[in-house]
PDB file of C-alpha atoms and ligand atoms in Angstrom:
ATOM      1  CA  MET E   1     -21.745  -8.522   1.472  1.00  0.00           C
ATOM      2  CA  LYS E   2     -19.118  -9.540   4.206  1.00  0.00           C
ATOM      3  CA  GLY E   3     -16.266  -7.055   5.236  1.00  0.00           C
ATOM      4  CA  LYS E   4     -13.502  -6.864   2.722  1.00  0.00           C
ATOM      5  CA  PHE E   5      -9.715  -5.863   3.003  1.00  0.00           C
ATOM      6  CA  ILE E   6      -8.851  -3.628  -0.242  1.00  0.00           C
ATOM      7  CA  VAL E   7      -5.293  -2.625  -0.430  1.00  0.00           C
ATOM      8  CA  ILE E   8      -3.688   0.233  -2.876  1.00  0.00           C
ATOM      9  CA  GLU E   9       0.010  -0.236  -3.629  1.00  0.00           C
ATOM     10  CA  GLY E  10       2.757   1.875  -5.363  1.00  0.00           C
ATOM     11  CA  ILE E  11       5.633   4.008  -5.297  1.00  0.00           C
ATOM     12  CA  GLU E  12       5.749   7.465  -4.170  1.00  0.00           C
ATOM     13  CA  GLY E  13       3.428   9.685  -6.660  1.00  0.00           C
ATOM     14  CA  ALA E  14       1.588   6.712  -7.800  1.00  0.00           C
ATOM     15  CA  GLY E  15      -1.500   8.628  -6.725  1.00  0.00           C
ATOM     16  CA  LYS E  16      -2.445   6.277  -3.933  1.00  0.00           C
ATOM     17  CA  THR E  17      -4.289   8.719  -1.540  1.00  0.00           C
ATOM     18  CA  SER E  18      -6.614  10.083  -4.476  1.00  0.00           C
ATOM     19  CA  ALA E  19      -7.456   6.798  -5.459  1.00  0.00           C
ATOM     20  CA  ILE E  20      -8.354   5.585  -1.936  1.00  0.00           C
ATOM     21  CA  ASN E  21     -10.867   8.625  -1.787  1.00  0.00           C
ATOM     22  CA  TYR E  22     -12.060   7.550  -5.060  1.00  0.00           C
ATOM     23  CA  ILE E  23     -12.819   4.061  -4.430  1.00  0.00           C
ATOM     24  CA  ALA E  24     -14.580   5.278  -1.082  1.00  0.00           C
ATOM     25  CA  HIS E  25     -16.735   7.207  -3.107  1.00  0.00           C
ATOM     26  CA  ILE E  26     -17.518   4.208  -5.437  1.00  0.00           C
ATOM     27  CA  LEU E  27     -18.264   1.865  -2.668  1.00  0.00           C
ATOM     28  CA  ARG E  28     -20.603   4.432  -1.160  1.00  0.00           C
ATOM     29  CA  LYS E  29     -22.503   5.652  -4.010  1.00  0.00           C
ATOM     30  CA  GLU E  30     -22.768   2.920  -6.314  1.00  0.00           C
ATOM     31  CA  HIS E  31     -22.546   0.122  -4.147  1.00  0.00           C
ATOM     32  CA  LYS E  32     -24.214   1.685  -1.074  1.00  0.00           C
ATOM     33  CA  ILE E  33     -21.637   0.258   1.233  1.00  0.00           C
ATOM     34  CA  LYS E  34     -21.970   2.432   4.530  1.00  0.00           C
ATOM     35  CA  LYS E  35     -19.070   0.819   6.877  1.00  0.00           C
ATOM     36  CA  ILE E  36     -15.868   2.302   5.210  1.00  0.00           C
ATOM     37  CA  LYS E  37     -12.507   2.464   7.330  1.00  0.00           C
ATOM     38  CA  ILE E  38      -9.627   4.069   5.339  1.00  0.00           C
ATOM     39  CA  VAL E  39      -6.238   2.832   7.000  1.00  0.00           C
ATOM     40  CA  ARG E  40      -2.568   3.501   6.095  1.00  0.00           C
ATOM     41  CA  GLU E  41       0.858   2.032   6.487  1.00  0.00           C
ATOM     42  CA  PRO E  42       2.697   2.336   8.528  1.00  0.00           C
ATOM     43  CA  GLY E  43       0.486   3.997  11.243  1.00  0.00           C
ATOM     44  CA  ASN E  44      -3.263   4.579  12.494  1.00  0.00           C
ATOM     45  CA  THR E  45      -2.899   3.153  15.968  1.00  0.00           C
ATOM     46  CA  PRO E  46      -0.933   5.220  18.749  1.00  0.00           C
ATOM     47  CA  ILE E  47       1.795   2.697  18.965  1.00  0.00           C
ATOM     48  CA  ALA E  48       1.881   2.372  14.832  1.00  0.00           C
ATOM     49  CA  GLU E  49       2.006   6.410  14.696  1.00  0.00           C
ATOM     50  CA  LYS E  50       4.830   6.392  16.865  1.00  0.00           C
ATOM     51  CA  LEU E  51       6.672   3.879  14.605  1.00  0.00           C
ATOM     52  CA  ARG E  52       5.866   5.687  11.470  1.00  0.00           C
ATOM     53  CA  LYS E  53       7.592   8.726  12.728  1.00  0.00           C
ATOM     54  CA  LEU E  54      10.715   6.801  13.369  1.00  0.00           C
ATOM     55  CA  ILE E  55      10.560   4.595   9.993  1.00  0.00           C
ATOM     56  CA  LYS E  56       9.960   7.702   7.954  1.00  0.00           C
ATOM     57  CA  LYS E  57      12.252  10.290   9.969  1.00  0.00           C
ATOM     58  CA  GLY E  58      14.716   8.100  12.023  1.00  0.00           C
ATOM     59  CA  ASN E  59      17.027   9.645  14.678  1.00  0.00           C
ATOM     60  CA  LYS E  60      19.531  12.281  13.679  1.00  0.00           C
ATOM     61  CA  ASN E  61      22.024  10.633  16.281  1.00  0.00           C
ATOM     62  CA  GLU E  62      21.804   7.143  15.148  1.00  0.00           C
ATOM     63  CA  GLU E  63      21.283   5.626  11.667  1.00  0.00           C
ATOM     64  CA  LEU E  64      18.393   3.322  11.436  1.00  0.00           C
ATOM     65  CA  THR E  65      19.386  -0.121   9.584  1.00  0.00           C
ATOM     66  CA  ASP E  66      17.506  -1.460   6.929  1.00  0.00           C
ATOM     67  CA  ILE E  67      16.438  -4.713   9.098  1.00  0.00           C
ATOM     68  CA  SER E  68      15.554  -2.323  12.146  1.00  0.00           C
ATOM     69  CA  MET E  69      13.287  -0.509   9.704  1.00  0.00           C
ATOM     70  CA  LEU E  70      11.683  -3.971   8.360  1.00  0.00           C
ATOM     71  CA  LEU E  71      11.126  -4.863  11.933  1.00  0.00           C
ATOM     72  CA  LEU E  72       9.642  -1.822  12.708  1.00  0.00           C
ATOM     73  CA  ILE E  73       7.082  -1.555   9.527  1.00  0.00           C
ATOM     74  CA  TYR E  74       6.019  -5.211  10.778  1.00  0.00           C
ATOM     75  CA  ALA E  75       5.520  -4.161  14.291  1.00  0.00           C
ATOM     76  CA  ALA E  76       3.269  -1.157  13.003  1.00  0.00           C
ATOM     77  CA  ARG E  77       1.342  -3.812  10.714  1.00  0.00           C
ATOM     78  CA  ILE E  78       0.748  -6.144  13.442  1.00  0.00           C
ATOM     79  CA  GLN E  79      -0.788  -3.164  15.682  1.00  0.00           C
ATOM     80  CA  LEU E  80      -2.914  -1.901  12.912  1.00  0.00           C
ATOM     81  CA  ILE E  81      -4.277  -5.451  12.044  1.00  0.00           C
ATOM     82  CA  LYS E  82      -5.101  -6.425  15.576  1.00  0.00           C
ATOM     83  CA  LYS E  83      -6.421  -3.314  16.558  1.00  0.00           C
ATOM     84  CA  ILE E  84      -8.248  -2.052  13.528  1.00  0.00           C
ATOM     85  CA  ILE E  85      -8.346  -3.717  10.495  1.00  0.00           C
ATOM     86  CA  LYS E  86      -9.534  -7.226  11.920  1.00  0.00           C
ATOM     87  CA  PRO E  87     -12.099  -5.905  14.243  1.00  0.00           C
ATOM     88  CA  SER E  88     -13.372  -3.406  11.627  1.00  0.00           C
ATOM     89  CA  ILE E  89     -13.913  -6.588   9.083  1.00  0.00           C
ATOM     90  CA  LYS E  90     -15.696  -8.599  11.759  1.00  0.00           C
ATOM     91  CA  LYS E  91     -17.751  -5.734  12.047  1.00  0.00           C
ATOM     92  CA  GLY E  92     -18.776  -5.608   8.373  1.00  0.00           C
ATOM     93  CA  SER E  93     -16.840  -2.593   7.307  1.00  0.00           C
ATOM     94  CA  TRP E  94     -14.698  -2.288   4.155  1.00  0.00           C
ATOM     95  CA  VAL E  95     -11.279  -1.446   5.282  1.00  0.00           C
ATOM     96  CA  ILE E  96      -9.290   0.330   2.256  1.00  0.00           C
ATOM     97  CA  GLY E  97      -5.334   0.235   3.191  1.00  0.00           C
ATOM     98  CA  ASP E  98      -2.740   2.823   1.857  1.00  0.00           C
ATOM     99  CA  ARG E  99      -0.088  -0.040   1.246  1.00  0.00           C
ATOM    100  CA  HIS E 100       0.437  -3.398   3.080  1.00  0.00           C
ATOM    101  CA  THR E 101       2.771  -6.315   2.790  1.00  0.00           C
ATOM    102  CA  LEU E 102       3.689  -5.927  -1.059  1.00  0.00           C
ATOM    103  CA  SER E 103       5.294  -2.507   0.032  1.00  0.00           C
ATOM    104  CA  SER E 104       7.543  -4.498   2.365  1.00  0.00           C
ATOM    105  CA  PHE E 105       8.850  -6.992  -0.332  1.00  0.00           C
ATOM    106  CA  ALA E 106       9.158  -4.009  -2.844  1.00  0.00           C
ATOM    107  CA  TYR E 107      10.918  -1.631  -0.956  1.00  0.00           C
ATOM    108  CA  GLN E 108      12.906  -3.682   1.836  1.00  0.00           C
ATOM    109  CA  GLY E 109      13.410  -6.179  -1.032  1.00  0.00           C
ATOM    110  CA  GLY E 110      13.689  -4.319  -4.071  1.00  0.00           C
ATOM    111  CA  GLY E 111      15.047  -1.018  -3.053  1.00  0.00           C
ATOM    112  CA  PHE E 112      16.724  -1.795   0.394  1.00  0.00           C
ATOM    113  CA  LYS E 113      18.005  -5.438  -1.028  1.00  0.00           C
ATOM    114  CA  ILE E 114      16.850  -7.606   2.171  1.00  0.00           C
ATOM    115  CA  GLU E 115      16.923 -11.046   0.904  1.00  0.00           C
ATOM    116  CA  ASP E 116      13.475 -12.409   0.188  1.00  0.00           C
ATOM    117  CA  LYS E 117      13.974 -15.594   2.796  1.00  0.00           C
ATOM    118  CA  ILE E 118      14.718 -12.752   5.507  1.00  0.00           C
ATOM    119  CA  ILE E 119      11.485 -10.785   4.557  1.00  0.00           C
ATOM    120  CA  ASN E 120       9.539 -14.007   4.490  1.00  0.00           C
ATOM    121  CA  LYS E 121      10.542 -15.473   7.777  1.00  0.00           C
ATOM    122  CA  ILE E 122       9.350 -12.017   9.307  1.00  0.00           C
ATOM    123  CA  HIS E 123       6.258 -12.003   7.375  1.00  0.00           C
ATOM    124  CA  LYS E 124       5.539 -15.822   8.235  1.00  0.00           C
ATOM    125  CA  ILE E 125       5.736 -14.898  12.134  1.00  0.00           C
ATOM    126  CA  SER E 126       3.776 -11.725  11.988  1.00  0.00           C
ATOM    127  CA  MET E 127       0.797 -12.333   9.508  1.00  0.00           C
ATOM    128  CA  ASP E 128      -0.721 -15.476  10.356  1.00  0.00           C
ATOM    129  CA  ASN E 129      -1.848 -16.193   7.064  1.00  0.00           C
ATOM    130  CA  PHE E 130      -4.008 -12.732   6.996  1.00  0.00           C
ATOM    131  CA  LYS E 131      -4.181 -11.324   3.373  1.00  0.00           C
ATOM    132  CA  PRO E 132      -5.976  -8.842   1.479  1.00  0.00           C
ATOM    133  CA  ASN E 133      -8.979  -9.769  -0.534  1.00  0.00           C
ATOM    134  CA  LEU E 134      -8.136  -7.399  -3.282  1.00  0.00           C
ATOM    135  CA  THR E 135      -4.587  -5.352  -4.148  1.00  0.00           C
ATOM    136  CA  LEU E 136      -4.772  -2.387  -6.754  1.00  0.00           C
ATOM    137  CA  PHE E 137      -1.117  -1.820  -7.633  1.00  0.00           C
ATOM    138  CA  LEU E 138      -0.820   1.630  -9.279  1.00  0.00           C
ATOM    139  CA  ASP E 139       2.079   1.364 -11.454  1.00  0.00           C
ATOM    140  CA  VAL E 140       4.027   4.651 -12.126  1.00  0.00           C
ATOM    141  CA  LEU E 141       7.362   5.188 -13.732  1.00  0.00           C
ATOM    142  CA  PRO E 142       9.573   6.583 -11.228  1.00  0.00           C
ATOM    143  CA  SER E 143      10.538   9.582 -13.576  1.00  0.00           C
ATOM    144  CA  ILE E 144       6.606  10.424 -13.314  1.00  0.00           C
ATOM    145  CA  GLY E 145       6.069   9.744  -9.829  1.00  0.00           C
ATOM    146  CA  LEU E 146       8.771  11.548  -8.259  1.00  0.00           C
ATOM    147  CA  LYS E 147       7.893  14.648 -10.546  1.00  0.00           C
ATOM    148  CA  ARG E 148       4.577  14.335  -8.634  1.00  0.00           C
ATOM    149  CA  ILE E 149       5.887  14.763  -5.266  1.00  0.00           C
ATOM    150  CA  LEU E 150       8.814  17.347  -6.227  1.00  0.00           C
ATOM    151  CA  SER E 151       7.056  20.056  -4.498  1.00  0.00           C
ATOM    152  CA  ARG E 152       7.025  18.347  -1.034  1.00  0.00           C
ATOM    153  CA  LYS E 153       9.044  19.731   1.692  1.00  0.00           C
ATOM    154  CA  ASN E 154      10.569  17.848   4.554  1.00  0.00           C
ATOM    155  CA  ARG E 155      11.211  14.758   3.050  1.00  0.00           C
ATOM    156  CA  ASP E 156      11.665  11.506   4.780  1.00  0.00           C
ATOM    157  CA  ILE E 157      14.151   9.007   4.297  1.00  0.00           C
ATOM    158  CA  ILE E 158      12.782   7.094   1.388  1.00  0.00           C
ATOM    159  CA  GLU E 159      11.756  10.041  -0.517  1.00  0.00           C
ATOM    160  CA  ASN E 160      15.283  11.191  -0.601  1.00  0.00           C
ATOM    161  CA  LYS E 161      16.510   7.907  -2.220  1.00  0.00           C
ATOM    162  CA  SER E 162      17.733   8.108  -5.760  1.00  0.00           C
ATOM    163  CA  ILE E 163      15.810   7.387  -8.621  1.00  0.00           C
ATOM    164  CA  ASN E 164      17.466   4.024  -9.041  1.00  0.00           C
ATOM    165  CA  PHE E 165      15.920   2.766  -5.440  1.00  0.00           C
ATOM    166  CA  PHE E 166      12.566   3.539  -6.913  1.00  0.00           C
ATOM    167  CA  LYS E 167      13.318   1.745 -10.332  1.00  0.00           C
ATOM    168  CA  ASN E 168      14.361  -1.262  -8.110  1.00  0.00           C
ATOM    169  CA  THR E 169      11.458  -0.911  -6.042  1.00  0.00           C
ATOM    170  CA  ARG E 170       9.102  -1.052  -8.975  1.00  0.00           C
ATOM    171  CA  LYS E 171      10.707  -3.850 -10.634  1.00  0.00           C
ATOM    172  CA  LYS E 172      10.179  -5.724  -7.543  1.00  0.00           C
ATOM    173  CA  TYR E 173       6.459  -4.864  -7.513  1.00  0.00           C
ATOM    174  CA  ILE E 174       6.155  -5.911 -11.222  1.00  0.00           C
ATOM    175  CA  LYS E 175       7.784  -9.092 -10.430  1.00  0.00           C
ATOM    176  CA  LEU E 176       5.799  -9.781  -7.044  1.00  0.00           C
ATOM    177  CA  ILE E 177       2.407  -9.368  -8.837  1.00  0.00           C
ATOM    178  CA  LYS E 178       2.990 -11.287 -11.930  1.00  0.00           C
ATOM    179  CA  HIS E 179       1.481 -14.934 -10.359  1.00  0.00           C
ATOM    180  CA  ASP E 180      -0.864 -13.214  -8.158  1.00  0.00           C
ATOM    181  CA  LYS E 181      -4.382 -13.208  -9.277  1.00  0.00           C
ATOM    182  CA  LYS E 182      -5.703 -11.117  -6.125  1.00  0.00           C
ATOM    183  CA  ILE E 183      -3.475  -8.280  -7.380  1.00  0.00           C
ATOM    184  CA  ILE E 184      -4.788  -6.408 -10.342  1.00  0.00           C
ATOM    185  CA  LYS E 185      -2.102  -3.255 -12.094  1.00  0.00           C
ATOM    186  CA  ILE E 186      -3.442  -0.107 -13.058  1.00  0.00           C
ATOM    187  CA  ASN E 187      -1.496   2.220 -15.423  1.00  0.00           C
ATOM    188  CA  ALA E 188      -1.160   5.151 -13.216  1.00  0.00           C
ATOM    189  CA  ASN E 189       1.078   7.217 -15.597  1.00  0.00           C
ATOM    190  CA  LEU E 190      -2.276   8.132 -17.314  1.00  0.00           C
ATOM    191  CA  LYS E 191      -4.076  11.484 -16.422  1.00  0.00           C
ATOM    192  CA  ILE E 192      -5.874  11.267 -13.039  1.00  0.00           C
ATOM    193  CA  ASN E 193      -9.478  11.037 -14.915  1.00  0.00           C
ATOM    194  CA  GLN E 194      -8.264   7.743 -16.989  1.00  0.00           C
ATOM    195  CA  VAL E 195      -6.790   6.284 -13.860  1.00  0.00           C
ATOM    196  CA  TYR E 196      -9.911   6.683 -11.996  1.00  0.00           C
ATOM    197  CA  ARG E 197     -11.951   4.986 -14.870  1.00  0.00           C
ATOM    198  CA  LEU E 198      -9.475   2.333 -14.958  1.00  0.00           C
ATOM    199  CA  ILE E 199      -9.945   1.599 -11.200  1.00  0.00           C
ATOM    200  CA  LYS E 200     -13.656   1.927 -11.475  1.00  0.00           C
ATOM    201  CA  ASN E 201     -14.000  -0.668 -14.064  1.00  0.00           C
ATOM    202  CA  LYS E 202     -11.539  -3.185 -12.263  1.00  0.00           C
ATOM    203  CA  LEU E 203     -13.196  -2.781  -8.888  1.00  0.00           C
ATOM    204  CA  ASN E 204     -16.798  -3.344 -10.199  1.00  0.00           C
ATOM    205  CA  SER E 205     -16.010  -6.392 -12.096  1.00  0.00           C
ATOM    206  CA  TRP E 206     -14.276  -7.530  -8.935  1.00  0.00           C
ATOM    207  CA  ILE E 207     -17.042  -6.956  -6.750  1.00  0.00           C
ATOM    208  CA  LYS E 208     -19.632  -8.245  -9.321  1.00  0.00           C
ATOM    209  CA  ILE E 209     -17.764 -11.767  -9.204  1.00  0.00           C
ATOM    210  CA  GLU E 210     -17.546 -11.471  -5.442  1.00  0.00           C
ATOM    211  CA  LYS E 211     -21.158 -11.154  -5.092  1.00  0.00           C
ATOM    212  CA  CYS E 212     -21.870 -14.140  -6.815  1.00  0.00           C
ATOM    213  CA  LEU E 213     -19.504 -16.097  -4.595  1.00  0.00           C
TER     214      LEU E 213
HETATM  215  N1  LIG A   1       6.940   1.827   3.594  1.00  0.00           N
HETATM  216  C1  LIG A   1       6.080   1.578   3.724  1.00  0.00           C
HETATM  217  C2  LIG A   1       8.111   0.692   3.083  1.00  0.00           C
HETATM  218  O1  LIG A   1       9.484   1.135   2.857  1.00  0.00           O
HETATM  219  N2  LIG A   1       7.769  -0.588   3.436  1.00  0.00           N
HETATM  220  C3  LIG A   1       6.585  -0.764   3.911  1.00  0.00           C
HETATM  221  O2  LIG A   1       6.219  -1.901   4.014  1.00  0.00           O
HETATM  222  C4  LIG A   1       5.319   0.225   4.190  1.00  0.00           C
HETATM  223  C5  LIG A   1       4.062   0.152   4.522  1.00  0.00           C
HETATM  224  C6  LIG A   1       5.352   5.571   3.789  1.00  0.00           C
HETATM  225  C7  LIG A   1       6.520   5.341   3.202  1.00  0.00           C
HETATM  226  O3  LIG A   1       6.890   4.153   4.010  1.00  0.00           O
HETATM  227  C8  LIG A   1       7.532   3.274   3.094  1.00  0.00           C
HETATM  228  C9  LIG A   1       7.245   3.583   1.703  1.00  0.00           C
HETATM  229  C10 LIG A   1       6.836   5.199   1.723  1.00  0.00           C
HETATM  230  O4  LIG A   1       7.992   5.811   1.466  1.00  0.00           O
HETATM  231  P1  LIG A   1       3.768   7.580   2.966  1.00  0.00           P
HETATM  232  O5  LIG A   1       4.091   9.401   3.569  1.00  0.00           O
HETATM  233  O6  LIG A   1       2.625   7.119   3.347  1.00  0.00           O
HETATM  234  O7  LIG A   1       5.137   7.054   3.364  1.00  0.00           O
HETATM  235  O8  LIG A   1       4.118   7.663   1.414  1.00  0.00           O
HETATM  236  P2  LIG A   1       3.186   7.500   0.289  1.00  0.00           P
HETATM  237  O9  LIG A   1       2.769   6.222   0.481  1.00  0.00           O
HETATM  238  O10 LIG A   1       4.370   7.263  -0.686  1.00  0.00           O
HETATM  239  O11 LIG A   1       2.336   8.431  -0.141  1.00  0.00           O
HETATM  240  P3  LIG A   1       2.741   9.701  -1.325  1.00  0.00           P
HETATM  241  O12 LIG A   1       1.837  10.655  -1.204  1.00  0.00           O
HETATM  242  O13 LIG A   1       4.227   9.937  -1.714  1.00  0.00           O
HETATM  243  O14 LIG A   1       2.117   8.937  -2.765  1.00  0.00           O
HETATM  244  P4  LIG A   1       0.973   8.831  -3.086  1.00  0.00           P
HETATM  245  O15 LIG A   1      -0.079   8.592  -2.150  1.00  0.00           O
HETATM  246  O16 LIG A   1       0.765   7.574  -3.992  1.00  0.00           O
HETATM  247  O17 LIG A   1       0.724  10.041  -3.877  1.00  0.00           O
HETATM  248  P5  LIG A   1      -0.634  10.922  -3.916  1.00  0.00           P
HETATM  249  O18 LIG A   1      -1.959  10.515  -4.235  1.00  0.00           O
HETATM  250  O19 LIG A   1      -0.530  11.824  -2.799  1.00  0.00           O
HETATM  251  O20 LIG A   1      -0.158  11.985  -5.322  1.00  0.00           O
HETATM  252  C11 LIG A   1       1.007  12.522  -5.548  1.00  0.00           C
HETATM  253  C12 LIG A   1       0.641  13.990  -6.146  1.00  0.00           C
HETATM  254  O21 LIG A   1       0.473  13.379  -7.507  1.00  0.00           O
HETATM  255  C13 LIG A   1      -0.908  13.896  -7.652  1.00  0.00           C
HETATM  256  C14 LIG A   1      -1.713  14.190  -6.785  1.00  0.00           C
HETATM  257  O22 LIG A   1      -2.635  15.022  -7.030  1.00  0.00           O
HETATM  258  C15 LIG A   1      -0.791  14.840  -5.746  1.00  0.00           C
HETATM  259  O23 LIG A   1      -0.463  16.060  -5.755  1.00  0.00           O
HETATM  260  N3  LIG A   1      -1.487  13.074  -8.578  1.00  0.00           N
HETATM  261  C16 LIG A   1      -1.527  12.863  -9.859  1.00  0.00           C
HETATM  262  N4  LIG A   1      -1.103  13.940 -10.999  1.00  0.00           N
HETATM  263  C17 LIG A   1      -1.411  13.707 -12.352  1.00  0.00           C
HETATM  264  N5  LIG A   1      -1.736  12.547 -12.952  1.00  0.00           N
HETATM  265  C18 LIG A   1      -2.478  11.549 -11.834  1.00  0.00           C
HETATM  266  N6  LIG A   1      -2.535  10.394 -12.630  1.00  0.00           N
HETATM  267  C19 LIG A   1      -2.259  11.854 -10.678  1.00  0.00           C
HETATM  268  N7  LIG A   1      -2.548  10.775  -9.280  1.00  0.00           N
HETATM  269  C20 LIG A   1      -2.037  11.757  -8.268  1.00  0.00           C
END
């Protein structure tokens, strides 16, 4: 099979990191896929990692505006796609992404309330129609997700937001995924083993169809 791009999405504490490692395990063990690359947004290239620090922590002497944050996220995304994701897929790798463009529409649109038409404009200029082959949206209630990350120290700008911010972000995710057949919703409120089972079923069914195409 050709290289693919699978993205995992969800709010804080949805379990994306654990899910990504599990997906890599399934791809290796059950599908004998050897070339697997895990990436995260924002980040991974030297420039994108610098931008990640700015996006997450801002600057103590200057507030990062919501639009500036959005632009920095897209700048980091362009670097990652051009330098890592596209070349890896071209070489036959399966790239698993921790977040992608859906995060921008959900967080910047739903959480920060930037109008969709503004995000869409930046999106079109930046993305050149590049899209994931599959997105798994781990849907967790903010009350549950935030409890899971409660003990985390050194919280970033977004982790310090109120529960309403995450409720609005989740609401936007749910609205966005409704009519997109390439996005599968997973109930991430369940125990981790139950979440894994759902992921495995959905992923295997999708791969089965892909193999027939
Ligand atoms: N951002 C990013 C935007 O605003 N716009 C964008 O376009 C993009 C790309 C990235 C930040 O940038 C923002 C969103 C983010 O705020 P990050 O540090 O990468 O920052 O943050 P997250 O991606 O949110 O990572 P988190 O670690 O917070 O969430 P995860 O990865 O979903 O959670 P995970 O897997 O680390 O799990 C958290 C804890 O819960 C446990 C795990 O063991 C872990 O301890 N857990 C469970 N416990 C019980 N039951 C389950 N089912 C569990 N699943 C996991």
